[in-house]
């Protein structure tokens, strides 16, 4: 079994390090955050993800996992640090480059360096290789180098870490082969070998595909509202075509990947990536549209008491990064509303029923499972005005209407359809 150093112990690095240790590799987890290192050494993590606790505990108990804040020699280095965007939407590669510099201090002949972080095309063979070569060693000749992007879905991360097919983008064939061997120890999916720059673009294409398709659903939601049509019904019906599968409209696109990665493509080819940039603008415009829907229902936001349901970036995941809900809440407050923000995972107390006392409107921003059990009758009794705005199309509209609620659904027109031209 190889000795493997995992650099960056976040959402991807931490489960990967734990998984490798549980498969008998001698793993050293490296992170600049002392608390993360201490917790992982004790078999703990504050990342909330199904089954992660058990995996981390097992890895710590196996004796194969050690952690620290300074680089140590290893046979394999896996870099899994964050790559956010800067204010101008360009990639911030600071953490990747810092990780590479620390690896370069301990790199030796015969080692393999794998980059898992999502990066703009050309990063692995360009700036990453250059920093690693400050060690005096040459990629291809002295050490091997690959880009093997992570593809795990938060909420289903541990299963996908094992079962997803992996793209293995080697600097050369020897690098691809060596990287496949590392992943073969825990991945049951296919290992698909290609070159490093193709692998970088493939990762960006996957998240861009999702972003553009969500933007299409969001655009149709806006169009349906204008035309007096229910977008949810239209999307359901279109889905009966054998080759049409729509995404769901919503209050915007959050998380640390999908709102970020398409910008790396735009950065690489700004004059060509027109559809991709437009999709970003459509999705980024959704929180403001939600605020408009709430304002139209209440007439005036100033002085209104609004209970928002959900602050995370998506359902049943305890992660608020880039959450569209945060933008909606901020804008509502900015326009004078008092917002009582509830989240079924992060802030379940006080309960929704308590927060709703004297409130003018409920706004469902995240479709956590718990919100499907809300009792319209109990809420109707406590609220000052009975208004609910559903931005996820998940509530039983008729049940709420039956309890006297005005139900406004994103993508559903408040006006009946009228013939064109009237
Ligand atoms: N969303 C919609 N409508 C939909 C689906 C999602 O509005 O129909 C919104 C969600 O509410 C959320 C955002 O999009 O705000 C992103 O959620 P997501 O579930 O689509 O994706 P992530 O960010 O949790 O994970 C994605 C995944 N990428 C793909 O499915 C192509 C995951 O496999 C990647 O590993 C991850 O990005 C990543 O780390 O890159």
CSV table of C-alpha atoms and ligand atoms in Angstrom, one decimal:
chain,number,residue,atom,x,y,z
A,1,UNK,CA,0.0,0.0,0.0
A,2,UNK,CA,1.2,3.5,-0.9
A,3,UNK,CA,1.8,6.3,1.4
A,4,UNK,CA,-0.6,9.1,0.4
A,5,UNK,CA,-0.7,12.7,1.5
A,6,UNK,CA,-4.1,14.4,1.0
A,7,UNK,CA,-3.7,18.2,1.0
A,8,UNK,CA,-6.8,20.1,2.0
A,9,UNK,CA,-9.3,18.4,4.4
A,10,UNK,CA,-12.6,19.9,3.3
A,11,UNK,CA,-15.7,18.4,1.7
A,12,UNK,CA,-13.7,16.4,-0.8
A,13,UNK,CA,-10.2,15.9,0.9
A,14,UNK,CA,-11.6,14.7,4.2
A,15,UNK,CA,-13.8,11.9,2.9
A,16,UNK,CA,-11.1,10.9,0.4
A,17,UNK,CA,-8.4,10.7,3.0
A,18,UNK,CA,-10.7,8.7,5.3
A,19,UNK,CA,-11.7,6.4,2.5
A,20,UNK,CA,-8.0,5.7,1.5
A,21,UNK,CA,-7.1,5.0,5.2
A,22,UNK,CA,-10.0,2.7,5.6
A,23,UNK,CA,-8.7,0.7,2.5
A,24,UNK,CA,-5.3,0.3,4.2
A,25,UNK,CA,-3.2,3.1,2.7
A,26,UNK,CA,-0.9,5.0,5.0
A,27,UNK,CA,-2.6,8.4,4.8
A,28,UNK,CA,-1.3,11.8,6.0
A,29,UNK,CA,-3.9,14.6,5.9
A,30,UNK,CA,-2.4,18.1,5.5
A,31,UNK,CA,-4.4,21.2,6.2
A,32,UNK,CA,-3.6,24.8,7.2
A,33,UNK,CA,-6.5,24.8,9.7
A,34,UNK,CA,-5.3,23.5,13.1
A,35,UNK,CA,-8.8,22.8,14.3
A,36,UNK,CA,-9.6,20.6,11.3
A,37,UNK,CA,-6.4,18.7,11.8
A,38,UNK,CA,-7.0,18.2,15.5
A,39,UNK,CA,-10.6,17.0,15.0
A,40,UNK,CA,-9.8,14.6,12.2
A,41,UNK,CA,-6.9,13.1,14.3
A,42,UNK,CA,-9.5,12.4,17.0
A,43,UNK,CA,-12.0,10.9,14.4
A,44,UNK,CA,-14.3,13.9,14.4
A,45,UNK,CA,-15.5,16.4,11.8
A,46,UNK,CA,-18.0,19.3,11.7
A,47,UNK,CA,-18.8,18.6,8.1
A,48,UNK,CA,-22.4,17.3,8.1
A,49,UNK,CA,-22.8,14.7,5.4
A,50,UNK,CA,-24.6,11.3,5.7
A,51,UNK,CA,-22.3,8.5,6.8
A,52,UNK,CA,-19.2,10.7,7.0
A,53,UNK,CA,-19.0,10.5,10.8
A,54,UNK,CA,-18.8,6.7,10.7
A,55,UNK,CA,-16.2,6.8,7.9
A,56,UNK,CA,-14.0,9.3,9.7
A,57,UNK,CA,-14.2,7.4,13.0
A,58,UNK,CA,-13.3,4.1,11.3
A,59,UNK,CA,-10.3,5.8,9.5
A,60,UNK,CA,-9.0,7.3,12.8
A,61,UNK,CA,-9.5,3.9,14.6
A,62,UNK,CA,-7.6,2.1,11.8
A,63,UNK,CA,-4.4,3.7,12.7
A,64,UNK,CA,-3.7,4.5,9.0
A,65,UNK,CA,-4.7,8.1,9.2
A,66,UNK,CA,-2.5,10.9,10.5
A,67,UNK,CA,-2.8,14.6,10.1
A,68,UNK,CA,-0.8,17.7,10.5
A,69,UNK,CA,-0.2,21.3,9.3
A,70,UNK,CA,3.2,20.8,7.7
A,71,UNK,CA,4.1,18.8,4.6
A,72,UNK,CA,5.6,15.4,4.8
A,73,UNK,CA,7.1,13.1,2.2
A,74,UNK,CA,4.7,10.6,0.6
A,75,UNK,CA,4.5,8.5,-2.6
A,76,UNK,CA,1.3,10.1,-3.7
A,77,UNK,CA,-0.1,13.6,-3.1
A,78,UNK,CA,-3.7,14.4,-3.7
A,79,UNK,CA,-4.5,18.2,-3.7
A,80,UNK,CA,-8.2,18.9,-2.8
A,81,UNK,CA,-8.4,22.5,-1.9
A,82,UNK,CA,-11.0,25.1,-2.7
A,83,UNK,CA,-11.0,27.2,-5.9
A,84,UNK,CA,-13.4,30.1,-5.5
A,85,UNK,CA,-13.9,33.0,-7.9
A,86,UNK,CA,-12.8,36.6,-7.3
A,87,UNK,CA,-14.9,39.7,-7.6
A,88,UNK,CA,-14.2,39.9,-11.3
A,89,UNK,CA,-15.3,36.2,-11.7
A,90,UNK,CA,-11.7,35.0,-12.4
A,91,UNK,CA,-10.5,31.9,-10.7
A,92,UNK,CA,-8.7,32.3,-7.3
A,93,UNK,CA,-6.0,29.7,-7.5
A,94,UNK,CA,-4.2,30.9,-4.4
A,95,UNK,CA,-5.0,27.7,-2.3
A,96,UNK,CA,-4.0,25.4,-5.1
A,97,UNK,CA,-0.7,27.2,-5.7
A,98,UNK,CA,0.1,27.3,-1.9
A,99,UNK,CA,-0.6,23.5,-1.7
A,100,UNK,CA,1.7,22.9,-4.7
A,101,UNK,CA,4.4,25.0,-3.1
A,102,UNK,CA,4.2,22.9,0.1
A,103,UNK,CA,4.2,19.6,-1.9
A,104,UNK,CA,7.3,20.9,-3.9
A,105,UNK,CA,9.3,21.1,-0.6
A,106,UNK,CA,9.0,17.3,0.0
A,107,UNK,CA,8.6,16.0,-3.6
A,108,UNK,CA,11.0,13.2,-4.6
A,109,UNK,CA,11.7,11.2,-7.7
A,110,UNK,CA,9.0,8.6,-8.5
A,111,UNK,CA,6.2,10.5,-6.7
A,112,UNK,CA,2.7,11.1,-8.1
A,113,UNK,CA,0.8,14.4,-7.7
A,114,UNK,CA,-2.9,14.4,-8.3
A,115,UNK,CA,-5.0,17.6,-8.5
A,116,UNK,CA,-8.7,17.0,-7.6
A,117,UNK,CA,-9.7,20.7,-7.2
A,118,UNK,CA,-11.7,22.2,-10.1
A,119,UNK,CA,-9.5,24.6,-12.1
A,120,UNK,CA,-9.5,26.5,-15.4
A,121,UNK,CA,-8.2,24.5,-18.4
A,122,UNK,CA,-4.4,24.4,-18.6
A,123,UNK,CA,-3.8,24.8,-14.9
A,124,UNK,CA,-2.3,21.3,-14.3
A,125,UNK,CA,0.2,21.3,-17.2
A,126,UNK,CA,0.8,25.1,-16.8
A,127,UNK,CA,1.1,26.9,-13.4
A,128,UNK,CA,0.7,23.7,-11.2
A,129,UNK,CA,3.5,21.9,-13.0
A,130,UNK,CA,5.7,25.0,-12.9
A,131,UNK,CA,5.4,25.3,-9.1
A,132,UNK,CA,6.0,21.6,-8.6
A,133,UNK,CA,9.1,21.8,-10.8
A,134,UNK,CA,10.6,24.4,-8.5
A,135,UNK,CA,11.6,21.2,-6.6
A,136,UNK,CA,14.2,20.7,-9.3
A,137,UNK,CA,12.3,17.6,-10.6
A,138,UNK,CA,10.6,17.5,-14.0
A,139,UNK,CA,7.0,16.3,-14.6
A,140,UNK,CA,7.0,13.2,-16.8
A,141,UNK,CA,10.7,12.5,-16.3
A,142,UNK,CA,11.0,12.5,-12.5
A,143,UNK,CA,7.5,12.6,-11.1
A,144,UNK,CA,4.0,11.9,-12.4
A,145,UNK,CA,1.2,14.4,-12.5
A,146,UNK,CA,-2.6,14.1,-13.1
A,147,UNK,CA,-5.9,16.0,-12.8
A,148,UNK,CA,-8.6,13.7,-11.5
A,149,UNK,CA,-11.6,16.0,-10.7
A,150,UNK,CA,-14.0,15.2,-7.9
A,151,UNK,CA,-17.6,14.7,-8.9
A,152,UNK,CA,-19.4,13.8,-5.7
A,153,UNK,CA,-22.8,15.2,-4.9
A,154,UNK,CA,-23.2,16.8,-1.5
A,155,UNK,CA,-25.9,14.8,0.3
A,156,UNK,CA,-24.9,11.6,-1.4
A,157,UNK,CA,-21.1,12.1,-1.2
A,158,UNK,CA,-19.9,8.9,0.4
A,159,UNK,CA,-21.8,6.6,-2.0
A,160,UNK,CA,-20.8,8.7,-5.1
A,161,UNK,CA,-17.1,8.7,-3.9
A,162,UNK,CA,-17.1,5.0,-4.4
A,163,UNK,CA,-19.6,4.4,-7.3
A,164,UNK,CA,-19.1,7.3,-9.7
A,165,UNK,CA,-16.9,6.9,-12.8
A,166,UNK,CA,-13.7,9.0,-12.5
A,167,UNK,CA,-11.9,11.0,-15.1
A,168,UNK,CA,-8.2,10.4,-14.9
A,169,UNK,CA,-6.3,13.1,-16.7
A,170,UNK,CA,-2.6,12.3,-16.9
A,171,UNK,CA,0.2,14.6,-17.9
A,172,UNK,CA,1.4,11.4,-19.7
A,173,UNK,CA,0.2,7.8,-20.0
A,174,UNK,CA,2.4,6.7,-17.0
A,175,UNK,CA,0.8,9.4,-14.9
A,176,UNK,CA,-2.7,8.2,-15.9
A,177,UNK,CA,-1.8,4.6,-15.1
A,178,UNK,CA,-0.4,5.4,-11.7
A,179,UNK,CA,-3.4,7.5,-10.8
A,180,UNK,CA,-5.9,4.8,-11.9
A,181,UNK,CA,-4.1,2.4,-9.5
A,182,UNK,CA,-4.7,4.8,-6.6
A,183,UNK,CA,-8.4,5.2,-7.3
A,184,UNK,CA,-8.9,1.5,-8.1
A,185,UNK,CA,-8.3,0.8,-4.4
A,186,UNK,CA,-11.8,2.3,-3.5
A,187,UNK,CA,-13.7,3.2,-6.7
A,188,UNK,CA,-16.1,0.7,-8.1
A,189,UNK,CA,-17.0,3.0,-11.1
A,190,UNK,CA,-15.1,3.1,-14.4
A,191,UNK,CA,-11.7,4.9,-14.5
A,192,UNK,CA,-11.6,6.8,-17.7
A,193,UNK,CA,-8.1,7.9,-18.8
A,194,UNK,CA,-7.5,11.0,-20.8
A,195,UNK,CA,-5.1,14.0,-20.8
A,196,UNK,CA,-5.0,16.6,-18.0
A,197,UNK,CA,-6.5,19.5,-19.9
A,198,UNK,CA,-9.4,17.5,-21.3
A,199,UNK,CA,-10.1,16.3,-17.7
A,200,UNK,CA,-10.2,19.9,-16.5
A,201,UNK,CA,-12.7,20.9,-19.2
A,202,UNK,CA,-14.8,17.8,-18.7
A,203,UNK,CA,-15.3,18.8,-15.0
A,204,UNK,CA,-16.3,22.3,-16.0
A,205,UNK,CA,-18.6,21.0,-18.7
A,206,UNK,CA,-20.5,18.8,-16.2
A,207,UNK,CA,-21.3,21.7,-13.8
A,208,UNK,CA,-22.0,24.1,-16.7
A,209,UNK,CA,-24.4,21.6,-18.3
A,210,UNK,CA,-26.4,21.6,-15.0
A,211,UNK,CA,-26.2,25.4,-14.6
A,212,UNK,CA,-27.4,26.1,-18.2
A,213,UNK,CA,-30.3,23.6,-17.8
A,214,UNK,CA,-31.4,25.1,-14.5
A,215,UNK,CA,-31.2,28.5,-16.2
A,216,UNK,CA,-33.5,27.2,-19.0
A,217,UNK,CA,-36.0,26.1,-16.4
A,218,UNK,CA,-35.8,29.4,-14.6
A,219,UNK,CA,-36.2,31.3,-17.9
A,220,UNK,CA,-39.3,29.3,-18.7
A,221,UNK,CA,-40.6,30.0,-15.2
A,222,UNK,CA,-40.4,33.7,-15.9
A,223,UNK,CA,-41.9,33.3,-19.3
A,224,UNK,CA,-44.8,31.3,-17.9
A,225,UNK,CA,-45.5,33.9,-15.3
A,226,UNK,CA,-45.8,36.5,-18.0
A,227,UNK,CA,-48.0,34.3,-20.3
A,228,UNK,CA,-50.4,33.2,-17.5
A,229,UNK,CA,-49.2,29.6,-17.6
A,230,UNK,CA,-48.2,27.2,-14.8
A,231,UNK,CA,-44.5,26.4,-15.6
A,232,UNK,CA,-44.6,23.4,-13.3
A,233,UNK,CA,-47.4,21.8,-15.2
A,234,UNK,CA,-45.8,22.7,-18.5
A,235,UNK,CA,-42.4,21.2,-17.4
A,236,UNK,CA,-44.2,18.0,-16.2
A,237,UNK,CA,-46.0,17.6,-19.5
A,238,UNK,CA,-42.8,18.4,-21.6
A,239,UNK,CA,-41.1,15.6,-19.6
A,240,UNK,CA,-43.4,13.1,-21.2
A,241,UNK,CA,-41.5,13.6,-24.4
A,242,UNK,CA,-39.1,10.6,-24.6
A,243,UNK,CA,-36.0,12.9,-25.1
A,244,UNK,CA,-36.9,15.9,-22.8
A,245,UNK,CA,-35.9,16.1,-19.2
A,246,UNK,CA,-36.2,19.6,-17.5
A,247,UNK,CA,-34.5,20.7,-14.4
A,248,UNK,CA,-36.5,22.5,-11.7
A,249,UNK,CA,-36.9,26.3,-11.5
A,250,UNK,CA,-36.0,27.8,-8.2
A,251,UNK,CA,-34.7,30.9,-6.3
A,252,UNK,CA,-31.3,30.6,-7.9
A,253,UNK,CA,-28.3,28.3,-8.0
A,254,UNK,CA,-26.0,28.0,-4.9
A,255,UNK,CA,-23.2,25.8,-3.6
A,256,UNK,CA,-19.5,26.1,-4.0
A,257,UNK,CA,-19.4,24.6,-7.5
A,258,UNK,CA,-22.2,25.2,-10.0
A,259,UNK,CA,-22.3,29.0,-9.6
A,260,UNK,CA,-18.5,29.2,-9.8
A,261,UNK,CA,-17.2,26.7,-12.3
A,262,UNK,CA,-18.9,28.1,-15.5
A,263,UNK,CA,-17.0,31.3,-14.9
A,264,UNK,CA,-13.7,29.3,-15.4
A,265,UNK,CA,-15.0,28.5,-18.9
A,266,UNK,CA,-16.0,32.1,-19.5
A,267,UNK,CA,-12.5,33.2,-18.4
A,268,UNK,CA,-10.9,30.7,-20.9
A,269,UNK,CA,-13.0,31.9,-23.9
A,270,UNK,CA,-15.0,35.0,-23.1
A,271,UNK,CA,-15.9,35.7,-26.7
A,272,UNK,CA,-17.3,32.2,-27.2
A,273,UNK,CA,-18.9,31.3,-23.9
A,274,UNK,CA,-22.0,33.5,-24.5
A,275,UNK,CA,-24.7,31.0,-23.6
A,276,UNK,CA,-22.8,30.0,-20.5
A,277,UNK,CA,-22.4,33.6,-19.3
A,278,UNK,CA,-26.1,34.3,-20.0
A,279,UNK,CA,-27.1,31.2,-18.0
A,280,UNK,CA,-25.1,32.6,-15.1
A,281,UNK,CA,-26.9,35.9,-15.3
A,282,UNK,CA,-30.4,34.3,-15.5
A,283,UNK,CA,-29.7,32.2,-12.4
A,284,UNK,CA,-28.1,35.1,-10.5
A,285,UNK,CA,-31.2,37.1,-11.2
A,286,UNK,CA,-33.6,34.7,-9.5
A,287,UNK,CA,-33.2,35.9,-5.9
A,288,UNK,CA,-34.3,39.4,-7.1
A,289,UNK,CA,-37.3,37.9,-8.9
A,290,UNK,CA,-38.3,36.1,-5.7
A,291,UNK,CA,-38.1,39.4,-3.8
A,292,UNK,CA,-40.4,41.0,-6.5
A,293,UNK,CA,-42.9,38.1,-6.0
A,294,UNK,CA,-43.0,38.7,-2.2
A,295,UNK,CA,-43.2,42.5,-2.7
A,296,UNK,CA,-46.2,42.1,-5.1
A,297,UNK,CA,-48.0,39.9,-2.6
A,298,UNK,CA,-47.5,42.2,0.3
A,299,UNK,CA,-47.7,45.6,-1.6
A,300,UNK,CA,-45.2,47.0,0.8
A,301,UNK,CA,-42.2,45.3,2.3
A,302,UNK,CA,-41.4,48.1,4.8
A,303,UNK,CA,-42.6,47.0,8.2
A,304,UNK,CA,-43.8,43.5,7.0
A,305,UNK,CA,-42.9,40.5,9.0
A,306,UNK,CA,-41.7,37.6,6.8
A,307,UNK,CA,-40.7,34.1,7.9
A,308,UNK,CA,-38.3,32.5,5.4
A,309,UNK,CA,-38.0,28.7,5.3
A,310,UNK,CA,-34.5,27.5,4.5
A,311,UNK,CA,-31.1,29.1,4.5
A,312,UNK,CA,-28.9,26.3,3.0
A,313,UNK,CA,-28.0,26.2,-0.7
A,314,UNK,CA,-30.2,23.2,-1.4
A,315,UNK,CA,-32.6,20.7,0.3
A,316,UNK,CA,-31.4,18.5,3.1
A,317,UNK,CA,-27.8,19.7,3.0
A,318,UNK,CA,-26.4,21.7,5.9
A,319,UNK,CA,-24.2,24.0,3.7
A,320,UNK,CA,-24.9,27.7,3.2
A,321,UNK,CA,-22.2,28.5,0.7
A,322,UNK,CA,-23.4,30.8,-2.1
A,323,UNK,CA,-27.0,30.1,-0.9
A,324,UNK,CA,-29.6,32.0,-3.0
A,325,UNK,CA,-31.7,32.2,0.2
A,326,UNK,CA,-29.1,34.5,1.8
A,327,UNK,CA,-29.5,36.9,-1.2
A,328,UNK,CA,-33.3,36.9,-0.8
A,329,UNK,CA,-33.1,37.4,2.9
A,330,UNK,CA,-30.6,40.3,2.6
A,331,UNK,CA,-32.7,42.0,-0.1
A,332,UNK,CA,-35.9,41.7,1.9
A,333,UNK,CA,-34.3,43.2,5.0
A,334,UNK,CA,-32.7,45.9,2.8
A,335,UNK,CA,-36.2,46.9,1.6
A,336,UNK,CA,-37.5,47.3,5.2
A,337,UNK,CA,-39.0,43.9,6.0
A,338,UNK,CA,-38.4,42.1,9.3
A,339,UNK,CA,-37.1,38.7,8.3
A,340,UNK,CA,-37.3,35.7,10.7
A,341,UNK,CA,-35.1,33.1,9.0
A,342,UNK,CA,-35.7,29.5,9.8
A,343,UNK,CA,-33.8,26.5,8.6
A,344,UNK,CA,-35.0,23.0,9.4
A,345,UNK,CA,-31.3,21.7,9.6
A,346,UNK,CA,-29.3,24.6,10.9
A,347,UNK,CA,-31.7,26.5,13.1
A,348,UNK,CA,-34.8,24.4,13.8
A,349,UNK,CA,-35.6,26.4,17.0
A,350,UNK,CA,-37.7,28.4,17.5
A,351,UNK,CA,-40.2,26.3,15.4
A,352,UNK,CA,-41.8,27.7,12.3
A,353,UNK,CA,-45.2,27.9,14.2
A,354,UNK,CA,-43.6,30.2,16.8
A,355,UNK,CA,-41.9,32.4,14.2
A,356,UNK,CA,-45.1,32.7,12.2
A,357,UNK,CA,-46.9,34.4,15.1
A,358,UNK,CA,-48.1,37.8,13.8
A,359,UNK,CA,-46.2,37.3,10.5
A,360,UNK,CA,-47.4,38.6,7.1
A,361,UNK,CA,-45.9,36.0,4.8
A,362,UNK,CA,-44.0,32.7,4.7
A,363,UNK,CA,-41.4,32.3,1.9
A,364,UNK,CA,-40.2,28.7,1.1
A,365,UNK,CA,-36.7,29.1,-0.2
A,366,UNK,CA,-35.3,25.5,0.4
A,367,UNK,CA,-37.4,22.4,0.0
A,368,UNK,CA,-36.0,20.5,3.1
A,369,UNK,CA,-38.1,17.4,3.7
A,370,UNK,CA,-39.3,18.8,7.1
A,371,UNK,CA,-41.2,21.6,5.3
A,372,UNK,CA,-43.5,19.2,3.6
A,373,UNK,CA,-45.0,18.4,7.0
A,374,UNK,CA,-45.9,22.0,7.8
A,375,UNK,CA,-49.5,22.3,8.9
A,376,UNK,CA,-51.3,25.1,7.1
A,377,UNK,CA,-54.1,25.1,9.6
A,378,UNK,CA,-51.8,25.7,12.6
A,379,UNK,CA,-50.0,28.4,10.8
A,380,UNK,CA,-53.1,30.1,9.6
A,381,UNK,CA,-54.3,30.7,13.1
A,382,UNK,CA,-51.1,32.5,14.1
A,383,UNK,CA,-50.4,34.7,11.1
A,384,UNK,CA,-51.4,38.3,10.7
A,385,UNK,CA,-51.8,37.8,6.9
A,386,UNK,CA,-52.1,34.4,5.2
A,387,UNK,CA,-49.6,34.6,2.4
A,388,UNK,CA,-47.1,31.9,1.3
A,389,UNK,CA,-44.6,32.2,-1.5
A,390,UNK,CA,-43.3,28.8,-2.8
A,391,UNK,CA,-40.1,29.2,-4.8
A,392,UNK,CA,-39.5,25.4,-5.1
A,393,UNK,CA,-42.9,24.3,-6.4
A,394,UNK,CA,-43.1,21.7,-3.7
A,395,UNK,CA,-46.1,22.7,-1.5
A,396,UNK,CA,-49.6,21.2,-1.8
A,397,UNK,CA,-51.1,24.4,-3.1
A,398,UNK,CA,-54.7,23.2,-2.7
A,399,UNK,CA,-54.2,22.3,0.9
A,400,UNK,CA,-52.8,25.7,1.7
A,401,UNK,CA,-55.5,27.5,-0.3
A,402,UNK,CA,-58.2,25.5,1.5
A,403,UNK,CA,-56.9,27.0,4.8
A,404,UNK,CA,-57.3,30.5,3.4
A,405,UNK,CA,-53.8,31.1,2.2
A,406,UNK,CA,-52.9,33.2,-0.8
A,407,UNK,CA,-50.4,30.9,-2.4
A,408,UNK,CA,-47.9,32.4,-4.8
A,409,UNK,CA,-45.7,29.9,-6.6
A,410,UNK,CA,-42.6,30.9,-8.6
A,411,UNK,CA,-43.3,30.0,-12.2
A,412,UNK,CA,-47.1,30.0,-11.8
A,413,UNK,CA,-48.9,33.1,-13.1
A,414,UNK,CA,-51.3,34.9,-10.8
A,415,UNK,CA,-53.3,35.7,-13.9
A,416,UNK,CA,-55.2,33.2,-16.0
A,417,UNK,CA,-53.8,32.6,-19.5
A,418,UNK,CA,-55.0,34.9,-22.2
A,419,UNK,CA,-54.9,34.6,-25.9
A,420,UNK,CA,-51.9,36.4,-27.5
A,421,UNK,CA,-52.7,40.0,-28.6
A,422,UNK,CA,-55.5,40.6,-26.0
B,1,LIG,N1,-31.0,23.5,-8.4
B,1,LIG,C1,-32.1,24.0,-9.0
B,1,LIG,N2,-32.8,23.2,-9.8
B,1,LIG,C2,-32.5,21.9,-10.1
B,1,LIG,C3,-31.4,21.3,-9.4
B,1,LIG,C4,-30.6,22.2,-8.6
B,1,LIG,O1,-32.4,25.2,-8.8
B,1,LIG,O2,-33.2,21.2,-10.8
B,1,LIG,C5,-30.1,24.3,-7.5
B,1,LIG,C6,-30.0,23.7,-6.1
B,1,LIG,O3,-31.1,24.2,-5.3
B,1,LIG,C7,-28.7,24.4,-5.6
B,1,LIG,C8,-27.8,24.4,-6.9
B,1,LIG,O4,-28.8,24.3,-8.0
B,1,LIG,O5,-28.8,25.7,-5.2
B,1,LIG,C9,-26.8,23.3,-7.1
B,1,LIG,O6,-27.3,22.1,-6.5
B,1,LIG,P1,-27.0,20.7,-7.3
B,1,LIG,O7,-27.6,19.6,-6.5
B,1,LIG,O8,-27.3,20.8,-8.7
B,1,LIG,O9,-25.4,20.5,-7.3
B,1,LIG,P2,-24.2,20.6,-6.1
B,1,LIG,O10,-23.6,22.0,-6.2
B,1,LIG,O11,-24.7,20.2,-4.8
B,1,LIG,O12,-23.2,19.5,-6.7
B,1,LIG,C10,-22.7,19.6,-8.1
B,1,LIG,C11,-22.8,18.3,-8.8
B,1,LIG,N3,-22.6,18.4,-10.2
B,1,LIG,C12,-23.4,17.8,-11.1
B,1,LIG,O13,-24.4,17.2,-10.8
B,1,LIG,C13,-23.0,18.0,-12.5
B,1,LIG,C14,-21.8,17.3,-8.2
B,1,LIG,O14,-21.8,16.1,-8.8
B,1,LIG,C15,-20.4,17.9,-8.2
B,1,LIG,O15,-19.4,17.1,-7.7
B,1,LIG,C16,-20.4,19.2,-7.4
B,1,LIG,O16,-21.4,20.1,-8.1
B,1,LIG,C17,-19.0,19.8,-7.4
B,1,LIG,O17,-18.4,19.7,-6.4
B,1,LIG,O18,-18.6,20.2,-8.5
